[in-house]
């Protein structure tokens, strides 16, 4: 089988490329990625050595380039990870989020219709459901929870999801969607909470915690997410949405303190900064459907996954230090400069 993986130079897409090459060595993987600030070819260095892997630099919203690739490659499956993915950036500049996340999805699905595929899989997020209150631990997001978004990022992902379901109903395009909770693991760009805290704690720099650090996220080790996507795109029912999560809720403060303990760094590094506007309080996934239908269960406990992740950042300093020394520094100064003074 030939699989186009868009956004494969990013965090989850990169991990997915390695998951596929390892678990389905018979399949060919073509990574389509624009290499935005979040895309990193160093992540794919080992994959490039595999004859079953190919990299193509292109924008998913560039119709001509996407059609040309489909015409040449005739893929069986398309799995779309490509997206602008950072909530804080979407608050600063929503436009590129609509362009890539919605228009890009449309172009990919048009190419799927034109050239024919067996499955188009959309990688979505639990953020499309909005948030849950902290005082109702009995509530979880199910696939029936209404879409109710908070940020330009989550709105763009929700817009894309609706379009994917419309292409199923209107054109019978064989689609599926997964909505996953927060991921962590290797190759995570250091603007996101966990790698940001690890890299800054190692440098004994102040650790920005938004508001009171009470917000809760449902953390899933990235390889468990990859396994779930692999199952859904090959065996999941067409036209269906599957939630992915491992019942692993932690407040941001708990996460930060766990990392500090592991690194033997003092909690005095924690610095409370102005909250994110519209900051979602709690995300929590009910993964019953994917478990009952496809037998998926997460394999990595948070205690083990966070240790593995910290070890990876300790043994791959060059990967993230190259990012920190580049353009990203300008972003950090702009977003956090005054808040950390
Ligand atoms: P990321 O920001 O690390 O990577 C995104 C990748 O997409 C980068 O390689 C980038 O170059 C590429 N890209 C961006 N715009 C593009 C375009 N127009 N054309 C082609 N490539 C483009 O993101 P991530 O954290 O790996 O997230 C991947 C997907 O998973 C996203 O769709 C995101 O919404 C979803 N998701 C992420 C999480 C999470 O915790 N990170 C959780 C649930 C769902
Ligand atoms: P993030 O990794 O941006 O993921 P998301 O907003 O998509 O869940 O943030 C995770 C949580 O950590 C979120 O509640 C915001 C918070 N956060 C901080 O407290 N400080 C930071 O510097 C960042 C980037 C995030």
mmCIF file of C-alpha atoms in Angstrom, residues 25-339:
data_model
loop_
_atom_site.group_PDB
_atom_site.id
_atom_site.type_symbol
_atom_site.label_atom_id
_atom_site.label_comp_id
_atom_site.label_asym_id
_atom_site.label_seq_id
_atom_site.Cartn_x
_atom_site.Cartn_y
_atom_site.Cartn_z
ATOM 1 C CA UNK A 25 7.565 -2.460 6.335
ATOM 2 C CA UNK A 26 5.626 -3.634 3.257
ATOM 3 C CA UNK A 27 4.018 -0.189 2.792
ATOM 4 C CA UNK A 28 5.472 2.861 1.036
ATOM 5 C CA UNK A 29 5.345 6.176 2.892
ATOM 6 C CA UNK A 30 5.399 9.546 1.158
ATOM 7 C CA UNK A 31 5.704 12.532 3.477
ATOM 8 C CA UNK A 32 4.213 15.781 2.154
ATOM 9 C CA UNK A 33 5.263 18.751 4.282
ATOM 10 C CA UNK A 34 5.660 22.482 3.747
ATOM 11 C CA UNK A 35 8.453 22.702 6.349
ATOM 12 C CA UNK A 36 6.999 25.614 8.280
ATOM 13 C CA UNK A 37 8.750 26.720 11.481
ATOM 14 C CA UNK A 38 7.350 23.506 13.047
ATOM 15 C CA UNK A 39 8.612 21.138 10.350
ATOM 16 C CA UNK A 40 12.109 19.758 10.782
ATOM 17 C CA UNK A 41 13.944 17.539 8.330
ATOM 18 C CA UNK A 42 16.320 16.446 11.104
ATOM 19 C CA UNK A 43 13.345 14.563 12.546
ATOM 20 C CA UNK A 44 13.202 12.474 9.358
ATOM 21 C CA UNK A 45 16.948 11.876 9.012
ATOM 22 C CA UNK A 46 16.713 8.131 9.748
ATOM 23 C CA UNK A 47 13.562 7.685 7.650
ATOM 24 C CA UNK A 48 15.389 9.176 4.641
ATOM 25 C CA UNK A 49 17.712 6.147 4.698
ATOM 26 C CA UNK A 50 14.757 3.779 4.165
ATOM 27 C CA UNK A 51 14.001 3.035 0.472
ATOM 28 C CA UNK A 52 10.290 2.758 1.334
ATOM 29 C CA UNK A 53 10.238 6.427 2.406
ATOM 30 C CA UNK A 54 10.120 9.562 0.289
ATOM 31 C CA UNK A 55 9.909 13.256 1.239
ATOM 32 C CA UNK A 56 8.144 15.911 -0.856
ATOM 33 C CA UNK A 57 8.182 19.578 0.140
ATOM 34 C CA UNK A 58 4.821 21.191 -0.649
ATOM 35 C CA UNK A 59 1.926 23.108 0.869
ATOM 36 C CA UNK A 60 -1.270 21.048 1.320
ATOM 37 C CA UNK A 61 -3.217 24.142 0.229
ATOM 38 C CA UNK A 62 -1.292 24.330 -3.093
ATOM 39 C CA UNK A 63 -3.766 22.598 -5.410
ATOM 40 C CA UNK A 64 -1.403 22.287 -8.345
ATOM 41 C CA UNK A 65 1.396 20.718 -6.296
ATOM 42 C CA UNK A 66 -0.987 18.362 -4.478
ATOM 43 C CA UNK A 67 -2.695 17.179 -7.688
ATOM 44 C CA UNK A 68 0.699 16.624 -9.325
ATOM 45 C CA UNK A 69 1.810 14.447 -6.425
ATOM 46 C CA UNK A 70 -1.418 12.412 -6.455
ATOM 47 C CA UNK A 71 -1.168 11.966 -10.204
ATOM 48 C CA UNK A 72 2.408 10.682 -9.924
ATOM 49 C CA UNK A 73 2.003 8.537 -6.831
ATOM 50 C CA UNK A 74 -1.633 7.318 -6.877
ATOM 51 C CA UNK A 75 -1.778 6.809 -3.093
ATOM 52 C CA UNK A 76 -4.135 4.318 -1.419
ATOM 53 C CA UNK A 77 -4.399 6.143 1.907
ATOM 54 C CA UNK A 78 -3.943 9.799 2.845
ATOM 55 C CA UNK A 79 -3.493 10.710 6.502
ATOM 56 C CA UNK A 80 -3.513 14.411 7.235
ATOM 57 C CA UNK A 81 -1.384 15.646 10.150
ATOM 58 C CA UNK A 82 -0.382 18.905 8.444
ATOM 59 C CA UNK A 83 -1.664 21.842 10.439
ATOM 60 C CA UNK A 84 -0.816 24.990 12.289
ATOM 61 C CA UNK A 85 -1.032 23.522 15.769
ATOM 62 C CA UNK A 86 -0.196 26.070 18.478
ATOM 63 C CA UNK A 87 -3.101 27.792 20.266
ATOM 64 C CA UNK A 88 -1.023 30.826 21.331
ATOM 65 C CA UNK A 89 0.077 31.479 17.748
ATOM 66 C CA UNK A 90 -3.545 31.215 16.590
ATOM 67 C CA UNK A 91 -4.465 33.978 19.024
ATOM 68 C CA UNK A 92 -1.714 36.184 17.547
ATOM 69 C CA UNK A 93 -2.520 35.433 13.892
ATOM 70 C CA UNK A 94 -5.586 33.310 13.046
ATOM 71 C CA UNK A 95 -5.368 33.616 9.247
ATOM 72 C CA UNK A 96 -2.752 30.975 8.480
ATOM 73 C CA UNK A 97 -4.733 28.558 10.677
ATOM 74 C CA UNK A 98 -7.797 28.901 8.464
ATOM 75 C CA UNK A 99 -5.681 28.694 5.331
ATOM 76 C CA UNK A 100 -3.766 25.527 6.227
ATOM 77 C CA UNK A 101 -6.190 23.731 8.510
ATOM 78 C CA UNK A 102 -9.404 24.308 6.520
ATOM 79 C CA UNK A 103 -8.411 25.177 2.939
ATOM 80 C CA UNK A 104 -5.551 22.667 2.986
ATOM 81 C CA UNK A 105 -7.911 19.916 4.110
ATOM 82 C CA UNK A 106 -10.270 20.823 1.297
ATOM 83 C CA UNK A 107 -7.524 20.628 -1.348
ATOM 84 C CA UNK A 108 -6.366 17.227 -0.066
ATOM 85 C CA UNK A 109 -9.906 15.834 -0.145
ATOM 86 C CA UNK A 110 -10.507 17.236 -3.637
ATOM 87 C CA UNK A 111 -7.363 15.415 -4.778
ATOM 88 C CA UNK A 112 -8.663 12.232 -3.119
ATOM 89 C CA UNK A 113 -11.939 12.569 -5.031
ATOM 90 C CA UNK A 114 -10.198 13.286 -8.324
ATOM 91 C CA UNK A 115 -7.615 10.489 -8.186
ATOM 92 C CA UNK A 116 -9.453 7.969 -5.962
ATOM 93 C CA UNK A 117 -8.220 6.581 -2.626
ATOM 94 C CA UNK A 118 -9.383 3.870 -0.232
ATOM 95 C CA UNK A 119 -9.229 6.117 2.852
ATOM 96 C CA UNK A 120 -8.758 9.789 3.769
ATOM 97 C CA UNK A 121 -7.944 10.076 7.466
ATOM 98 C CA UNK A 122 -8.133 13.400 9.301
ATOM 99 C CA UNK A 123 -6.063 13.824 12.461
ATOM 100 C CA UNK A 124 -8.136 16.066 14.695
ATOM 101 C CA UNK A 125 -8.143 17.109 18.324
ATOM 102 C CA UNK A 126 -10.276 16.937 21.468
ATOM 103 C CA UNK A 127 -10.094 20.755 21.495
ATOM 104 C CA UNK A 128 -13.024 20.823 19.036
ATOM 105 C CA UNK A 129 -15.273 19.929 21.997
ATOM 106 C CA UNK A 130 -14.314 23.077 23.937
ATOM 107 C CA UNK A 131 -13.609 22.480 27.617
ATOM 108 C CA UNK A 132 -15.054 20.877 30.756
ATOM 109 C CA UNK A 133 -15.362 22.431 34.228
ATOM 110 C CA UNK A 134 -12.826 21.453 36.912
ATOM 111 C CA UNK A 135 -15.571 20.644 39.436
ATOM 112 C CA UNK A 136 -17.238 17.946 37.291
ATOM 113 C CA UNK A 137 -14.702 15.082 37.112
ATOM 114 C CA UNK A 138 -17.572 12.793 36.035
ATOM 115 C CA UNK A 139 -17.801 14.522 32.618
ATOM 116 C CA UNK A 140 -15.828 13.358 29.555
ATOM 117 C CA UNK A 141 -15.833 14.148 25.839
ATOM 118 C CA UNK A 142 -17.573 11.443 23.801
ATOM 119 C CA UNK A 143 -17.964 11.441 20.013
ATOM 120 C CA UNK A 144 -21.502 12.793 20.609
ATOM 121 C CA UNK A 145 -20.330 15.854 22.572
ATOM 122 C CA UNK A 146 -21.299 18.991 20.613
ATOM 123 C CA UNK A 147 -18.560 20.949 18.846
ATOM 124 C CA UNK A 148 -17.977 24.094 20.919
ATOM 125 C CA UNK A 149 -14.625 25.724 20.239
ATOM 126 C CA UNK A 150 -12.643 28.344 22.153
ATOM 127 C CA UNK A 151 -9.581 29.378 20.126
ATOM 128 C CA UNK A 152 -8.967 30.180 16.451
ATOM 129 C CA UNK A 153 -6.883 26.964 16.397
ATOM 130 C CA UNK A 154 -9.686 24.721 17.657
ATOM 131 C CA UNK A 155 -12.223 26.514 15.443
ATOM 132 C CA UNK A 156 -10.104 25.844 12.373
ATOM 133 C CA UNK A 157 -9.778 22.163 13.318
ATOM 134 C CA UNK A 158 -13.538 21.947 13.902
ATOM 135 C CA UNK A 159 -14.190 23.621 10.534
ATOM 136 C CA UNK A 160 -12.006 21.004 8.878
ATOM 137 C CA UNK A 161 -13.792 18.154 10.692
ATOM 138 C CA UNK A 162 -17.176 19.396 9.494
ATOM 139 C CA UNK A 163 -15.884 19.608 5.945
ATOM 140 C CA UNK A 164 -14.510 16.052 6.146
ATOM 141 C CA UNK A 165 -17.909 14.740 7.290
ATOM 142 C CA UNK A 166 -19.616 16.758 4.547
ATOM 143 C CA UNK A 167 -17.350 15.160 1.890
ATOM 144 C CA UNK A 168 -18.397 11.766 3.242
ATOM 145 C CA UNK A 169 -22.096 12.522 3.145
ATOM 146 C CA UNK A 170 -22.148 14.481 -0.113
ATOM 147 C CA UNK A 171 -19.490 12.752 -2.219
ATOM 148 C CA UNK A 172 -19.201 9.407 -0.367
ATOM 149 C CA UNK A 173 -15.472 10.016 0.086
ATOM 150 C CA UNK A 174 -14.261 7.213 2.416
ATOM 151 C CA UNK A 175 -13.128 9.296 5.392
ATOM 152 C CA UNK A 176 -12.419 8.799 9.077
ATOM 153 C CA UNK A 177 -11.512 11.226 11.863
ATOM 154 C CA UNK A 178 -9.649 10.767 15.148
ATOM 155 C CA UNK A 179 -9.842 13.333 17.945
ATOM 156 C CA UNK A 180 -6.981 12.920 20.378
ATOM 157 C CA UNK A 181 -6.022 14.538 23.665
ATOM 158 C CA UNK A 182 -2.631 16.234 24.315
ATOM 159 C CA UNK A 183 0.367 14.204 23.153
ATOM 160 C CA UNK A 184 3.906 14.137 24.548
ATOM 161 C CA UNK A 185 7.104 12.343 23.515
ATOM 162 C CA UNK A 186 10.153 12.689 21.217
ATOM 163 C CA UNK A 187 10.362 15.400 18.513
ATOM 164 C CA UNK A 188 7.854 17.687 20.278
ATOM 165 C CA UNK A 189 8.509 21.316 19.273
ATOM 166 C CA UNK A 190 9.766 23.277 22.316
ATOM 167 C CA UNK A 191 6.978 25.897 22.201
ATOM 168 C CA UNK A 192 4.555 23.341 23.721
ATOM 169 C CA UNK A 193 4.302 22.910 27.486
ATOM 170 C CA UNK A 194 6.274 19.700 28.168
ATOM 171 C CA UNK A 195 9.324 20.255 25.915
ATOM 172 C CA UNK A 196 9.340 23.963 26.822
ATOM 173 C CA UNK A 197 9.563 23.107 30.517
ATOM 174 C CA UNK A 198 12.222 20.414 29.984
ATOM 175 C CA UNK A 199 14.465 22.632 27.839
ATOM 176 C CA UNK A 200 14.131 25.706 30.077
ATOM 177 C CA UNK A 201 14.546 23.776 33.340
ATOM 178 C CA UNK A 202 17.769 22.253 31.991
ATOM 179 C CA UNK A 203 19.026 25.816 31.427
ATOM 180 C CA UNK A 204 17.792 26.956 34.893
ATOM 181 C CA UNK A 205 15.520 29.506 33.216
ATOM 182 C CA UNK A 206 12.139 30.719 34.610
ATOM 183 C CA UNK A 207 9.263 28.377 33.713
ATOM 184 C CA UNK A 208 6.170 30.270 32.507
ATOM 185 C CA UNK A 209 2.959 28.760 33.940
ATOM 186 C CA UNK A 210 -0.238 30.394 32.685
ATOM 187 C CA UNK A 211 -2.718 31.640 35.327
ATOM 188 C CA UNK A 212 -2.618 29.442 38.415
ATOM 189 C CA UNK A 213 -1.477 26.290 36.604
ATOM 190 C CA UNK A 214 -4.802 24.592 37.437
ATOM 191 C CA UNK A 215 -5.837 23.790 33.869
ATOM 192 C CA UNK A 216 -6.087 20.070 33.231
ATOM 193 C CA UNK A 217 -4.940 18.200 30.122
ATOM 194 C CA UNK A 218 -5.376 14.474 29.336
ATOM 195 C CA UNK A 219 -1.831 13.388 28.333
ATOM 196 C CA UNK A 220 -1.157 10.538 25.898
ATOM 197 C CA UNK A 221 2.240 9.173 24.848
ATOM 198 C CA UNK A 222 2.662 9.897 21.132
ATOM 199 C CA UNK A 223 3.289 6.273 20.124
ATOM 200 C CA UNK A 224 -0.093 5.282 21.579
ATOM 201 C CA UNK A 225 -1.694 7.955 19.403
ATOM 202 C CA UNK A 226 0.146 6.620 16.322
ATOM 203 C CA UNK A 227 -1.075 3.074 17.056
ATOM 204 C CA UNK A 228 -4.655 4.335 17.313
ATOM 205 C CA UNK A 229 -4.495 6.261 14.025
ATOM 206 C CA UNK A 230 -2.972 3.234 12.293
ATOM 207 C CA UNK A 231 -5.872 1.063 13.490
ATOM 208 C CA UNK A 232 -8.578 3.549 12.532
ATOM 209 C CA UNK A 233 -7.233 4.313 9.040
ATOM 210 C CA UNK A 234 -6.905 0.607 8.215
ATOM 211 C CA UNK A 235 -9.832 -0.942 10.121
ATOM 212 C CA UNK A 236 -12.071 1.832 11.445
ATOM 213 C CA UNK A 237 -15.533 2.356 9.985
ATOM 214 C CA UNK A 238 -15.838 4.866 7.151
ATOM 215 C CA UNK A 239 -17.601 8.129 8.015
ATOM 216 C CA UNK A 240 -16.910 7.700 11.744
ATOM 217 C CA UNK A 241 -15.206 9.796 14.422
ATOM 218 C CA UNK A 242 -13.082 8.071 17.092
ATOM 219 C CA UNK A 243 -11.887 9.769 20.287
ATOM 220 C CA UNK A 244 -8.403 8.839 21.514
ATOM 221 C CA UNK A 245 -7.202 9.286 25.088
ATOM 222 C CA UNK A 246 -5.813 7.321 27.992
ATOM 223 C CA UNK A 247 -7.627 8.713 31.079
ATOM 224 C CA UNK A 248 -4.508 10.455 32.214
ATOM 225 C CA UNK A 249 -5.554 13.852 33.486
ATOM 226 C CA UNK A 250 -2.978 16.124 35.107
ATOM 227 C CA UNK A 251 -2.994 19.793 36.004
ATOM 228 C CA UNK A 252 -0.265 21.863 34.351
ATOM 229 C CA UNK A 253 1.328 22.414 37.744
ATOM 230 C CA UNK A 254 1.473 18.651 38.369
ATOM 231 C CA UNK A 255 3.184 18.143 35.006
ATOM 232 C CA UNK A 256 5.728 20.908 35.637
ATOM 233 C CA UNK A 257 6.511 19.627 39.136
ATOM 234 C CA UNK A 258 6.940 16.046 37.864
ATOM 235 C CA UNK A 259 9.504 17.254 35.301
ATOM 236 C CA UNK A 260 11.351 19.357 37.891
ATOM 237 C CA UNK A 261 11.557 16.405 40.279
ATOM 238 C CA UNK A 262 12.863 14.137 37.556
ATOM 239 C CA UNK A 263 15.512 16.688 36.560
ATOM 240 C CA UNK A 264 16.320 17.518 40.213
ATOM 241 C CA UNK A 265 15.624 21.189 39.609
ATOM 242 C CA UNK A 266 14.005 23.548 42.173
ATOM 243 C CA UNK A 267 10.300 24.501 42.070
ATOM 244 C CA UNK A 268 11.428 28.110 42.555
ATOM 245 C CA UNK A 269 11.920 28.182 38.765
ATOM 246 C CA UNK A 270 8.106 28.201 38.351
ATOM 247 C CA UNK A 271 6.923 31.670 37.322
ATOM 248 C CA UNK A 272 3.199 32.408 37.089
ATOM 249 C CA UNK A 273 2.457 34.581 34.060
ATOM 250 C CA UNK A 274 -0.625 36.265 32.564
ATOM 251 C CA UNK A 275 -3.161 33.658 31.462
ATOM 252 C CA UNK A 276 -3.865 32.731 27.831
ATOM 253 C CA UNK A 277 -7.062 34.520 26.639
ATOM 254 C CA UNK A 278 -9.997 32.071 26.457
ATOM 255 C CA UNK A 279 -7.848 29.369 28.132
ATOM 256 C CA UNK A 280 -9.683 26.003 28.178
ATOM 257 C CA UNK A 281 -9.999 24.630 31.721
ATOM 258 C CA UNK A 282 -10.093 20.865 31.330
ATOM 259 C CA UNK A 283 -9.919 18.289 28.524
ATOM 260 C CA UNK A 284 -10.873 14.663 29.237
ATOM 261 C CA UNK A 285 -11.544 11.950 26.656
ATOM 262 C CA UNK A 286 -13.850 8.959 26.850
ATOM 263 C CA UNK A 287 -12.092 6.392 24.588
ATOM 264 C CA UNK A 288 -14.769 3.654 24.927
ATOM 265 C CA UNK A 289 -15.655 3.573 21.224
ATOM 266 C CA UNK A 290 -12.161 2.903 19.867
ATOM 267 C CA UNK A 291 -11.580 0.344 22.622
ATOM 268 C CA UNK A 292 -14.826 -1.554 21.970
ATOM 269 C CA UNK A 293 -14.657 -1.443 18.162
ATOM 270 C CA UNK A 294 -10.928 -1.804 17.506
ATOM 271 C CA UNK A 295 -9.489 -3.082 20.795
ATOM 272 C CA UNK A 296 -7.162 -0.081 21.204
ATOM 273 C CA UNK A 297 -5.725 0.620 24.644
ATOM 274 C CA UNK A 298 -2.790 2.882 25.556
ATOM 275 C CA UNK A 299 0.427 0.996 26.386
ATOM 276 C CA UNK A 300 2.501 3.681 28.136
ATOM 277 C CA UNK A 301 1.774 4.992 31.644
ATOM 278 C CA UNK A 302 2.471 8.694 32.196
ATOM 279 C CA UNK A 303 5.151 7.947 34.834
ATOM 280 C CA UNK A 304 7.097 5.852 32.288
ATOM 281 C CA UNK A 305 6.329 8.024 29.256
ATOM 282 C CA UNK A 306 7.513 11.231 30.906
ATOM 283 C CA UNK A 307 10.777 9.550 31.984
ATOM 284 C CA UNK A 308 11.348 8.270 28.420
ATOM 285 C CA UNK A 309 10.565 11.733 27.046
ATOM 286 C CA UNK A 310 12.976 13.492 29.417
ATOM 287 C CA UNK A 311 15.674 10.933 28.561
ATOM 288 C CA UNK A 312 15.077 11.587 24.861
ATOM 289 C CA UNK A 313 15.514 15.350 25.333
ATOM 290 C CA UNK A 314 18.693 14.699 27.345
ATOM 291 C CA UNK A 315 20.165 12.478 24.622
ATOM 292 C CA UNK A 316 18.996 14.632 21.667
ATOM 293 C CA UNK A 317 20.077 18.084 22.823
ATOM 294 C CA UNK A 318 21.272 19.030 19.358
ATOM 295 C CA UNK A 319 17.765 18.478 17.888
ATOM 296 C CA UNK A 320 16.099 21.022 20.169
ATOM 297 C CA UNK A 321 19.048 23.364 20.674
ATOM 298 C CA UNK A 322 19.149 23.936 16.902
ATOM 299 C CA UNK A 323 15.512 25.038 17.114
ATOM 300 C CA UNK A 324 16.058 27.255 20.153
ATOM 301 C CA UNK A 325 18.971 29.035 18.493
ATOM 302 C CA UNK A 326 16.984 29.839 15.322
ATOM 303 C CA UNK A 327 13.883 31.922 14.563
ATOM 304 C CA UNK A 328 12.034 30.447 17.492
ATOM 305 C CA UNK A 329 13.961 32.766 19.853
ATOM 306 C CA UNK A 330 12.222 35.797 18.266
ATOM 307 C CA UNK A 331 8.828 34.179 18.865
ATOM 308 C CA UNK A 332 9.695 33.427 22.488
ATOM 309 C CA UNK A 333 10.864 36.997 23.159
ATOM 310 C CA UNK A 334 7.686 38.412 21.585
ATOM 311 C CA UNK A 335 5.283 36.100 23.420
ATOM 312 C CA UNK A 336 6.931 35.864 26.823
ATOM 313 C CA UNK A 337 9.314 38.853 27.018
ATOM 314 C CA UNK A 338 7.192 41.150 29.145
ATOM 315 C CA UNK A 339 5.385 38.358 30.953
#
